[in-house]
Coordinates of C-alpha atoms in Angstrom, one line a residue:
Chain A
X1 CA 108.2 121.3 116.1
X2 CA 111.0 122.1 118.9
X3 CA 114.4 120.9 117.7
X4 CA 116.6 120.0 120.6
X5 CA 119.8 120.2 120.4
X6 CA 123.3 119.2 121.8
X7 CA 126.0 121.6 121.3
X8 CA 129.4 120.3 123.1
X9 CA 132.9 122.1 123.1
X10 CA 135.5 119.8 122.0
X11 CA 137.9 122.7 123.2
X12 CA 136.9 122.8 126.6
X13 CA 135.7 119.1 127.4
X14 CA 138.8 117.6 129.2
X15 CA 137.3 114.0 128.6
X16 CA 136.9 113.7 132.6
X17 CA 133.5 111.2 131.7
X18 CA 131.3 113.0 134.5
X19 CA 128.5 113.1 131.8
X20 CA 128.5 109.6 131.5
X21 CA 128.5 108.9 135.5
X22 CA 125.9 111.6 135.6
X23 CA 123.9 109.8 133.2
X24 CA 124.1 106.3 134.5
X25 CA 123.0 107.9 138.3
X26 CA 120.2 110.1 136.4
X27 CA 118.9 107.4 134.6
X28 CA 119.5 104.2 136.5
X29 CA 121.4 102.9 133.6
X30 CA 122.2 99.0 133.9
X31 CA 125.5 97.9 135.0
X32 CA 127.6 97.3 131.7
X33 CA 125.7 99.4 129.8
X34 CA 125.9 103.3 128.8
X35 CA 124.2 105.8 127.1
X36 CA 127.2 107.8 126.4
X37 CA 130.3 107.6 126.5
X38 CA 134.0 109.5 125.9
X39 CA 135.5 109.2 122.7
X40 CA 139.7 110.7 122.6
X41 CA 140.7 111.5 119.2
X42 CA 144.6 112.0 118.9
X43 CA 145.4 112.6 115.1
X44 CA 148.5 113.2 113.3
X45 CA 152.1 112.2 113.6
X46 CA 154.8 112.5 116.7
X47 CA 155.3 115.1 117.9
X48 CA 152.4 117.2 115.5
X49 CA 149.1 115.6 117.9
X50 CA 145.7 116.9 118.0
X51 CA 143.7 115.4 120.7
X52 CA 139.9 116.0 120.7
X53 CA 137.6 114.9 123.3
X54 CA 134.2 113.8 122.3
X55 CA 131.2 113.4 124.7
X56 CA 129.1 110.6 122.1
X57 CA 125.6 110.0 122.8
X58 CA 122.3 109.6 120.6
X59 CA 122.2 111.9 117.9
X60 CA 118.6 112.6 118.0
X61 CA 118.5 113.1 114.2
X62 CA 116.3 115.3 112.2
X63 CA 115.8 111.7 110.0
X64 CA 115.9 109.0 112.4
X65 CA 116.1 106.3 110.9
X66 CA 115.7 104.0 113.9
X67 CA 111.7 105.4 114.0
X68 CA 111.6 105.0 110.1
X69 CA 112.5 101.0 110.3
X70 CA 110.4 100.0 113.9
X71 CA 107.8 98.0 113.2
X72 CA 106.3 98.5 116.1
X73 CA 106.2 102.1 116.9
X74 CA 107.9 101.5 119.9
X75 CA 110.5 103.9 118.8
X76 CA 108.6 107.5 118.4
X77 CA 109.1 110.9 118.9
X78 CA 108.4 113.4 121.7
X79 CA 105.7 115.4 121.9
X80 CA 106.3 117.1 118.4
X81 CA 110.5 117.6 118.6
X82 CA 113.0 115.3 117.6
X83 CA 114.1 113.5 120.9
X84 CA 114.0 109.9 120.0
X85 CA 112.0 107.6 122.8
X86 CA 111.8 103.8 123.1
X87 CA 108.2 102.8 124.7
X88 CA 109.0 99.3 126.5
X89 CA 105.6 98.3 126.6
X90 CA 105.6 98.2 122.2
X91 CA 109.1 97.1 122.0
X92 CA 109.3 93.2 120.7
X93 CA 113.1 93.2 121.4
X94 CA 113.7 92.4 117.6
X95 CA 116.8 94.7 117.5
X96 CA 115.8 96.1 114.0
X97 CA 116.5 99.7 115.7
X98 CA 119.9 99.0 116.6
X99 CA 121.1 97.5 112.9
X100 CA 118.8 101.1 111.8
X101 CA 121.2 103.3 113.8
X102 CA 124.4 104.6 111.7
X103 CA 126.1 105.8 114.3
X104 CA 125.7 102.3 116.3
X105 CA 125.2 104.6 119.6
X106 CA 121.3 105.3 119.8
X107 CA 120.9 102.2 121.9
X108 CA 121.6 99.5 124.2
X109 CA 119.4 96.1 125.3
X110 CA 117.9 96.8 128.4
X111 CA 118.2 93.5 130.6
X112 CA 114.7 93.0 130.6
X113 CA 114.7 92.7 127.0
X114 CA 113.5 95.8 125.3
X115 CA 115.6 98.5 123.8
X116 CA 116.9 101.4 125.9
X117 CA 118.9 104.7 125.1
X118 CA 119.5 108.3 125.1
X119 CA 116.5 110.3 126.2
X120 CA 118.2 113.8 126.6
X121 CA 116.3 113.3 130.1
X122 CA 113.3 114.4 128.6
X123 CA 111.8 114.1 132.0
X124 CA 113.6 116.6 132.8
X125 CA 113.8 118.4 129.8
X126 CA 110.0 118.9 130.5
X127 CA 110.7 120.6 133.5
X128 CA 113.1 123.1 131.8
X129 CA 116.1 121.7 133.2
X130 CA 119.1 120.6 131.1
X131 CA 119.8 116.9 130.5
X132 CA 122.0 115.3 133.4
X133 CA 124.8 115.1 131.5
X134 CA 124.8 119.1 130.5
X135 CA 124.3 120.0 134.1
X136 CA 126.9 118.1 135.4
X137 CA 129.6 119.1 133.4
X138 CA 132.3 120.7 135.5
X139 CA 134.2 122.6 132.6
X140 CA 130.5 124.1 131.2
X141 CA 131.5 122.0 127.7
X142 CA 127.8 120.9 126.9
X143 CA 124.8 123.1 125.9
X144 CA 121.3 122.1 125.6
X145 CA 118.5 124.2 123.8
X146 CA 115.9 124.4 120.9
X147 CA 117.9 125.5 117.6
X148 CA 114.4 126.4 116.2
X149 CA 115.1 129.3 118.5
X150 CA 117.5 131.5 116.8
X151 CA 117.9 133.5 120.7
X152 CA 118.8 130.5 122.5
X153 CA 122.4 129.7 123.6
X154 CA 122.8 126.8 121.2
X155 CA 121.5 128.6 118.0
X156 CA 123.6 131.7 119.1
X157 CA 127.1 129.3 119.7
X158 CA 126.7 127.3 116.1
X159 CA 126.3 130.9 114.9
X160 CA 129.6 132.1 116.2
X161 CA 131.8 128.9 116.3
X162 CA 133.0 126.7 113.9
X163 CA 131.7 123.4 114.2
X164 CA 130.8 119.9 113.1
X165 CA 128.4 116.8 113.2
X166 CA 129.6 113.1 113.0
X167 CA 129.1 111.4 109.9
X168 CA 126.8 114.2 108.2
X169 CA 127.0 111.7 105.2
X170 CA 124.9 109.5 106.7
X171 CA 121.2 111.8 105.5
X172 CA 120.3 111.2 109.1
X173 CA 120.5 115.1 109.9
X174 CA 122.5 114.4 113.9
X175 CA 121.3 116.9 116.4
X176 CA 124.7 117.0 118.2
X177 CA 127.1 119.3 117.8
X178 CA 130.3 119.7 118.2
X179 CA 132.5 123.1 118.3
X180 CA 135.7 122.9 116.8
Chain B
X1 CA 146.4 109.0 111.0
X2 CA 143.8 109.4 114.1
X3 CA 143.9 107.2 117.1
X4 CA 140.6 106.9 119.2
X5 CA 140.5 105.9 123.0
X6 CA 136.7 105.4 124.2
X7 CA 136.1 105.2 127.4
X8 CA 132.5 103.6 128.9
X9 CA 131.6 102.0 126.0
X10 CA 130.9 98.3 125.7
X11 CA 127.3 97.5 125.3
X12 CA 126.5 94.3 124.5
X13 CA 125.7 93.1 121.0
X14 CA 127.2 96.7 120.2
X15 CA 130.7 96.7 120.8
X16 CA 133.3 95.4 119.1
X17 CA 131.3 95.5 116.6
X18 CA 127.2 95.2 116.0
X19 CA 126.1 91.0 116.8
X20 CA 122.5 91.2 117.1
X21 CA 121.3 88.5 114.9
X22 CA 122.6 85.6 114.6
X23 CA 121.7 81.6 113.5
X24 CA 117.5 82.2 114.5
X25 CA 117.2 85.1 111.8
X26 CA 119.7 83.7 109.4
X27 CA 117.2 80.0 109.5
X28 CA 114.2 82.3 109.3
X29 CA 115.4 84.2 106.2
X30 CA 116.7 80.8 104.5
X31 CA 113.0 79.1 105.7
X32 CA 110.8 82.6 104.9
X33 CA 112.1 82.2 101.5
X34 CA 112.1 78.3 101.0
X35 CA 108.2 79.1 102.0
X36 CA 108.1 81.3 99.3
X37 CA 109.4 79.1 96.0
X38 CA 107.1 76.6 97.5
X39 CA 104.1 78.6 97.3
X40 CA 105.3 79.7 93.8
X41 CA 106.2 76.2 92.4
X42 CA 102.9 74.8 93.8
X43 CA 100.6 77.5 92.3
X44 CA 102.6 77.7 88.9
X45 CA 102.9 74.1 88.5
X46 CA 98.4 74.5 88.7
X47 CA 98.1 76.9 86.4
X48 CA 100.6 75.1 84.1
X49 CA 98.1 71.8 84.4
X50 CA 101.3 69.8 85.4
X51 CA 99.0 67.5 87.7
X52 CA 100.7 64.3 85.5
X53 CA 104.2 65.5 85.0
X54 CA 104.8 66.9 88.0
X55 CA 102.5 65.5 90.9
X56 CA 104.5 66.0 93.6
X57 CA 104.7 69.9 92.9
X58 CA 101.2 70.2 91.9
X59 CA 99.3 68.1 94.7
X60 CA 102.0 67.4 97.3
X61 CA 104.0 70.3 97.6
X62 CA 101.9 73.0 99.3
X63 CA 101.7 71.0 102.8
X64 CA 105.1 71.9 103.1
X65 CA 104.2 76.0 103.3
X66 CA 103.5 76.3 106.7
X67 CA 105.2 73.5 108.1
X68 CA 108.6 75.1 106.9
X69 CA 107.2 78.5 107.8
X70 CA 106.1 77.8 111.0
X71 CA 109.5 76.4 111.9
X72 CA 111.1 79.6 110.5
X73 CA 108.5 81.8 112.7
X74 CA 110.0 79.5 115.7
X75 CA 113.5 80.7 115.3
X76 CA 112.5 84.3 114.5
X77 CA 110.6 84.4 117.6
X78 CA 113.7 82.8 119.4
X79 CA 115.5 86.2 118.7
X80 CA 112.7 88.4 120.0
X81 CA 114.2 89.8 123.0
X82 CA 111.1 90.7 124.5
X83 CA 109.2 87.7 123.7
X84 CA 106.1 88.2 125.4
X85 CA 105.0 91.6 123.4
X86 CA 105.7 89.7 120.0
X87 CA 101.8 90.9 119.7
X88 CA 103.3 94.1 119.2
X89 CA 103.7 93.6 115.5
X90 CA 100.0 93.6 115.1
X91 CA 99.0 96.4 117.2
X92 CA 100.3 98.7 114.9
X93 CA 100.9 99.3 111.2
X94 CA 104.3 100.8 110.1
X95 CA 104.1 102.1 106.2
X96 CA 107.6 103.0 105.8
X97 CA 109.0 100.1 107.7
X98 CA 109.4 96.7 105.8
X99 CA 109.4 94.7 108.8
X100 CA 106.0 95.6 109.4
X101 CA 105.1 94.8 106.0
X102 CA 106.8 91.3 106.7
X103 CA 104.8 90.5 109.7
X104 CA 101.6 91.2 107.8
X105 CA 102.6 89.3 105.1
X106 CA 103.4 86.7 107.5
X107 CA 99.6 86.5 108.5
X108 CA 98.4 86.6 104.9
X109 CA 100.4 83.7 103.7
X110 CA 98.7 81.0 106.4
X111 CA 95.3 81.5 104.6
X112 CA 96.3 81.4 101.3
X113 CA 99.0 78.3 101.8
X114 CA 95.9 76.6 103.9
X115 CA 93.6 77.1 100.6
X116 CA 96.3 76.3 98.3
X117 CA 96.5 72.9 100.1
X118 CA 92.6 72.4 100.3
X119 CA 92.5 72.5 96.8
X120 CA 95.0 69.8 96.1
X121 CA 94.1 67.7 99.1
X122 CA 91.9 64.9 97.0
X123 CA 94.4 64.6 94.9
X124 CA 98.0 65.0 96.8
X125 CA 97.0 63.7 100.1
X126 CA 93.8 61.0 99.8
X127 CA 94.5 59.5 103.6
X128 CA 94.0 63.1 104.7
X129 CA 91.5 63.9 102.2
X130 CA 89.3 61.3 104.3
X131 CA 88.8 63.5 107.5
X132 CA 87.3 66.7 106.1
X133 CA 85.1 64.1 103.6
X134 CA 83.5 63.1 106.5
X135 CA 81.2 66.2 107.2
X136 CA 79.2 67.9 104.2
X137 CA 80.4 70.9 105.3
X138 CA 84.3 69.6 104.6
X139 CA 82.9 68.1 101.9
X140 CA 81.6 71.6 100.4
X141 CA 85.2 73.6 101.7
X142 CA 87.4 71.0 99.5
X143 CA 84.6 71.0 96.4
X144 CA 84.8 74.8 96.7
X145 CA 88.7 74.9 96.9
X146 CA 89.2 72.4 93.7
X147 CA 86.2 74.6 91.8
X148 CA 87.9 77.6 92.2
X149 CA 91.8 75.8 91.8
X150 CA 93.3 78.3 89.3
X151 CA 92.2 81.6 91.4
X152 CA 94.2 80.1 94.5
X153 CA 97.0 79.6 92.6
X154 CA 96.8 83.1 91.3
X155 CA 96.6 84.5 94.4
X156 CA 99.4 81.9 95.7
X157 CA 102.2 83.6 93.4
X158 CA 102.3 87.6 94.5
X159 CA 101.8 86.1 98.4
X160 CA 104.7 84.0 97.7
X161 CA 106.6 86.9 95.8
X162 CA 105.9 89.2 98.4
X163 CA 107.5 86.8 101.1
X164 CA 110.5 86.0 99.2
X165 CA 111.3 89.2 98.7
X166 CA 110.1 91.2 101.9
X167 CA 113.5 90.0 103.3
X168 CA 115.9 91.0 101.3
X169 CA 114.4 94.9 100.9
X170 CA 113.6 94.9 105.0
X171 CA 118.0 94.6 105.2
X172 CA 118.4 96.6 101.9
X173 CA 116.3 99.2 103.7
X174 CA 118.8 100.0 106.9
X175 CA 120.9 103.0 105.4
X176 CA 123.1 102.4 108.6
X177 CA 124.7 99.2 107.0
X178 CA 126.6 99.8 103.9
X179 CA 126.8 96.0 102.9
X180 CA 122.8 95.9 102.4
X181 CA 121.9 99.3 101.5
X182 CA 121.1 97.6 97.9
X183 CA 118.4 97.3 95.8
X184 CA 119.5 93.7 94.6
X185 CA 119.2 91.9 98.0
X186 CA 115.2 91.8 97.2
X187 CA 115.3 89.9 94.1
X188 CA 118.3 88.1 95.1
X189 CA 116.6 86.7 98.0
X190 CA 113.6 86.0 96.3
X191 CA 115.9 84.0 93.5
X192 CA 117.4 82.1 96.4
X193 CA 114.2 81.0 98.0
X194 CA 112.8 79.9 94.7
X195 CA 116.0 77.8 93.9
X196 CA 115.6 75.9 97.6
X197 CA 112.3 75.2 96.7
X198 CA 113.0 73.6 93.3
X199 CA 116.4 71.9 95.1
X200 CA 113.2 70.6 97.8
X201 CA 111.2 69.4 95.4
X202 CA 114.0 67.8 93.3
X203 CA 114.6 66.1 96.4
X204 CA 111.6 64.9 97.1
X205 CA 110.5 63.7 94.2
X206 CA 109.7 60.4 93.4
X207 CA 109.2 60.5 89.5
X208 CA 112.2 60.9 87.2
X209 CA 110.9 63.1 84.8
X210 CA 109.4 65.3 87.8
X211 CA 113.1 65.7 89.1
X212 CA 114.4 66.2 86.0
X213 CA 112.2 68.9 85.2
X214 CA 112.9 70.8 88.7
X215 CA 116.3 70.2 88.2
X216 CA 116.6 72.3 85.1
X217 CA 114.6 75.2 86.5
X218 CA 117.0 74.9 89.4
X219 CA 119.4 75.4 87.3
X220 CA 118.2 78.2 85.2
X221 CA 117.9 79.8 89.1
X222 CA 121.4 79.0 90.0
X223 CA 122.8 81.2 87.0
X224 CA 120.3 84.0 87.6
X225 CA 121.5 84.5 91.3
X226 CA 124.7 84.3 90.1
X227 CA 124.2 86.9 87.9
X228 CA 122.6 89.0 91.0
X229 CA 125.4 88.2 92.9
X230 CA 127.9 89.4 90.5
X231 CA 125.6 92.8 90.2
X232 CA 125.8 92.6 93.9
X233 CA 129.3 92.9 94.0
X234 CA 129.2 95.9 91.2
X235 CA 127.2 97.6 92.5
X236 CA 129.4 97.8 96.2
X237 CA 132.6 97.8 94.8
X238 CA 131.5 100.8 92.9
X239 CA 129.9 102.4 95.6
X240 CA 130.8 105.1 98.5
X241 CA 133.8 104.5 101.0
X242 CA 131.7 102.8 103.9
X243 CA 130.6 100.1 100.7
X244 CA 133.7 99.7 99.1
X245 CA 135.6 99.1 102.6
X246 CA 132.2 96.9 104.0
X247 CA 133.1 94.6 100.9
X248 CA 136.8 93.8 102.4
X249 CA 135.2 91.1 104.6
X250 CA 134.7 89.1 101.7
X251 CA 137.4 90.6 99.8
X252 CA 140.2 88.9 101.9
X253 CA 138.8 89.9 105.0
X254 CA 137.2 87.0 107.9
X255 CA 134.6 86.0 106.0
X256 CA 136.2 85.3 102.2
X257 CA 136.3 82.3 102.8
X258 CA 132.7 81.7 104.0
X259 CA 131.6 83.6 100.6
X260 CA 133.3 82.4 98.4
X261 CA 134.6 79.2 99.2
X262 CA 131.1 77.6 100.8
X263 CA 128.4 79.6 99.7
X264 CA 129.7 80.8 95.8
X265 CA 131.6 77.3 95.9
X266 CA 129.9 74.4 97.8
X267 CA 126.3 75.9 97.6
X268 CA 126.4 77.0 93.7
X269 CA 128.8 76.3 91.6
X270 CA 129.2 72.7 92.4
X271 CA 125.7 72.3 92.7
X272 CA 125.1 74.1 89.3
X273 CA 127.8 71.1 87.9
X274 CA 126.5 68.3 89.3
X275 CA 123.6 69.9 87.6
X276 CA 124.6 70.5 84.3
X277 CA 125.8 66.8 84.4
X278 CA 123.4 64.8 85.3
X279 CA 120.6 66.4 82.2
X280 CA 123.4 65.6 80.3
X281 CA 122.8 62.6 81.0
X282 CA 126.4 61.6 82.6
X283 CA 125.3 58.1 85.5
X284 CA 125.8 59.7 89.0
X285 CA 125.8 58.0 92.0
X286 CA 125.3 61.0 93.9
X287 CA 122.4 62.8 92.5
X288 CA 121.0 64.3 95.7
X289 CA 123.7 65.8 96.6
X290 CA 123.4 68.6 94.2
X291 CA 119.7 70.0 96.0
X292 CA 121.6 69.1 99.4
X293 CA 123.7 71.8 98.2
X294 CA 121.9 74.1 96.9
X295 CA 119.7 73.9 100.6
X296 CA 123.2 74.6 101.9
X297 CA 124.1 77.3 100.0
X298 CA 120.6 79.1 100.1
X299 CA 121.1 79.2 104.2
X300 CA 124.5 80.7 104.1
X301 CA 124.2 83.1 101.6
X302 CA 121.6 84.3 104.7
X303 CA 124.6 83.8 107.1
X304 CA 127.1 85.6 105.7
X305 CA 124.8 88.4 104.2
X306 CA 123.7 88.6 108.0
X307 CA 127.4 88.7 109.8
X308 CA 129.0 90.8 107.3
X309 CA 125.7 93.6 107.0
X310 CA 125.4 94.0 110.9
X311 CA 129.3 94.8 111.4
X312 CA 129.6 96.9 108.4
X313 CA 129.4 99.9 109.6
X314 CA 129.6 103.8 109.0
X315 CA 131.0 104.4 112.8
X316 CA 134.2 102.7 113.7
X317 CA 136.3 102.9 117.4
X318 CA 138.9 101.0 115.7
X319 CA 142.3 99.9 117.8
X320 CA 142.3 101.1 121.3
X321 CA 145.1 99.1 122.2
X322 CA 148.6 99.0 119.9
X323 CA 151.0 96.5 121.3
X324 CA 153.8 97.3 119.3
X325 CA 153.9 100.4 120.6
X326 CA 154.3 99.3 123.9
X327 CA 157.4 97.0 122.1
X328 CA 158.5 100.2 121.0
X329 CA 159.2 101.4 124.2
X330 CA 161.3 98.0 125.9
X331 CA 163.7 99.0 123.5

């Protein structure tokens, strides 16, 4: 099984949301609606501030429990890895995936009624190119690779940086990364 | 102290915060579970021989199965999004997803109910009784159905359990929502349902003794979800952070009031006094308004276990916007 994963600089991402217009032009993402999105993270107290800039997206977990809870199989898997697809044709619209997803990010309603997300442009992906959202970064934040592959540039960065997942607590096993 | 700014995200039924069911499912899981104590009461009411004390229960009642199912199915499929692949659920079978075990469910309990009612139709319904009468092969189905009585009702009860309490462990089952992710929703669910049906058929019934009867198992029902409830409440108060703070929405949060005031209030501790007075034998004018209650309180428990489980959350963009900081500023 290939594990794909996300692997995103906090240092470097200056929160400039070209990923997410990247995305929406890539995919032909609904007006209203994204895939991902910026999240700006200022913590402590005046004038001690931390600001970190997120790039948020679906996690693709290693235990997603948005698969585990369809009743349809309308939400599989891709070719043996862990990227997380929605087939329209099986999904009922009965939003079961949405309430599975702890993160509340995997997906949004597609206006034509079934559920929609994250693909990590696995039509592209396919082709060996890097999701729309990696290649379009202009500060070279966001990496793309298989971590089951300790050569590539995402196993070799989580090797060398310090870094974390959101809500690891959750047992879902995210597949995004973010250097700290 | 963190302060979040997202940008390009407002999804519908997402953000604020997660909305995607609302009255449809909440009427389906109050109706699903209704369907349930119905086929329960019906079959244990057979295998009791209760024909004379309880007629209404024993002959009458299992009619009512599909007719209330069938209305909750309506709503349920109201919800669908994508209505017209609703044949989806039966294309495929999903073992580790309890909705999927629910929609088969759903497809065993028509048979069963439809037998369950064949085999009381002589006796509950005679008018109707007339039609199938007519042909010798009707004649043989009903003959068959009352010959083999007790074996339907045996089958009746796990079908009915399995309905009941589908429900609760299908929400118990999403890990992503802190205010379900418990093992008590199943049988506390399934204790509801059973309680609606005895509040229906105490209703319903036209014999004194029959009511009486269903209204002290309805109250034996009452005190048992109570109990549930209060292990409910243990059991999240005790649990992690994202349990403990999903409680706060009934714990002086939005939706205290709904919880406590209509639902633990109006829907079962009135209910269970008007109850406790009237087999003691206290004259009330208002009898039927304790199994209106309990009818009421069945369906919100649903309600309010549905709002408060889809917003609790373990992912929160909270405050984007302070106005007292901009305050802070004029001055």
């Amino acid at each position: 099984m290939t594990r794909f994963a996300m692997v995103i600089d906090t240092r470097t991402c200056i929160g400039c949301g070209d990923c997410v217009v990247a995305c929406k032009t890539e995919n032909k993402v609904p007006a209203g609606l994204n895939r991902d999105w910026i999240v700006e993270a200022t913590s402590g107290t005046y004038p001690n501030l931390k600001t970190e800039f997120r790039s948020e997206r679906c996690n693709h977990c290693s235990n997603p429990t948005c698969v585990t809870l369809c009743p349809t199989g309308a939400s599989h898997l891709w070719q043996d890895s862990n990227i997380v697809l929605v087939d329209a044709d099986k999904c009922t619209g009965c939003k079961a995936c949405i309430a599975a997803c702890p993160y509340d990010a995997r997906l949004v309603m597609h206006p034509d009624g079934y559920v929609d997300k994250c693909t990590f442009c696995h039509h592209r992906v396919e082709k060996g190119l890097d999701p729309a959202c990696v290649s379009s970064c202009p500060t070279r934040c966001m990496h793309f690779g298989d971590l089951d592959d300790p050569g590539s540039e995402v196993s070799r960065l989580l090797a060398t940086r310090s870094w974390k997942v959101l809500s690891p607590e959750t047992g879902n096993e995210p597949n995004v990364y973010y250097l700290t | 102290m963190e302060e979040l700014l997202v940008t390009a995200r407002s999804n519908a039924l997402i953000d604020p915060g997660l909305h995607i069911w609302t009255w449809e499912v909440a009427m389906y899981l109050f109706l699903g579970g209704m369907t349930a104590g119905i086929m329960v009461f019906a079959a244990a009411m057979t295998l009791l021989n209760k024909d004379e004390e309880a007629p209404l229960a024993t002959t009458q009642l299992a009619l009512l199965g599909p007719v209330v199912l069938s209305l909750g199915m309506t709503t349920l499929f109201l919800d669908l999004e994508h209505k017209l692949f609703v044949y989806r659920f039966y294309t495929a079978f999903m073992p580790l997803s309890p909705m999927s075990w629910g929609s088969w469910v759903l497809v065993f309990i028509y048979p069963v109910s439809l037998l369950q009612i064949l085999s009381t139709l002589r006796n509950g319904y005679p008018r109707l009784a007339v039609y199938p009468d007519r042909s010798a092969l009707g004649r043989r189905v009903l003959d068959w159905c009352e010959s083999n009585r007790r074996s339907i009702a045996m089958a009746a009860i796990p079908f009915g359990v399995a309905l009941g309490i589908y429900t609760g462990i299908l929400l118990s089952a999403f890990s992503a929502r802190p205010f379900w992710n418990t093992g008590i929703l199943g049988p506390l669910f399934l204790v509801s349902g059973l309680s609606t049906a005895a509040a229906l058929v105490a209703l319903a019934a036209r014999r004194h003794g029959e009511r009486l009867m269903f209204t002290r198992i309805d109250l034996v029902l009452i005190l048992v979800e109570l109990a549930l409830v209060a292990l409910f409440l243990i059991n999240l108060s005790t649990g992690s952070g994202v349990q403990i703070e999903a409680l706060e929405s009934i714990m002086g949060g939005p939706y205290t009031l709904l919880f406590w005031g209509l639902f633990i209030g109006a829907g079962l501790l009135v209910p269970l006094l008007l109850e406790v007075l009237e087999l003691r034998g206290v004259s009330m004018k208002v009898v039927l308004l304790a199994p209106v209650l309990v009818l009421l309180g069945g369906y919100l428990l649903r309600q309010v276990m549905l709002d408060v489980g889809q917003e609790s959350t373990w992912t929160q963009y909270p405050s984007q916007y302070n106005a007292e900081l901009l305050d802070r500023l004029h001055r």
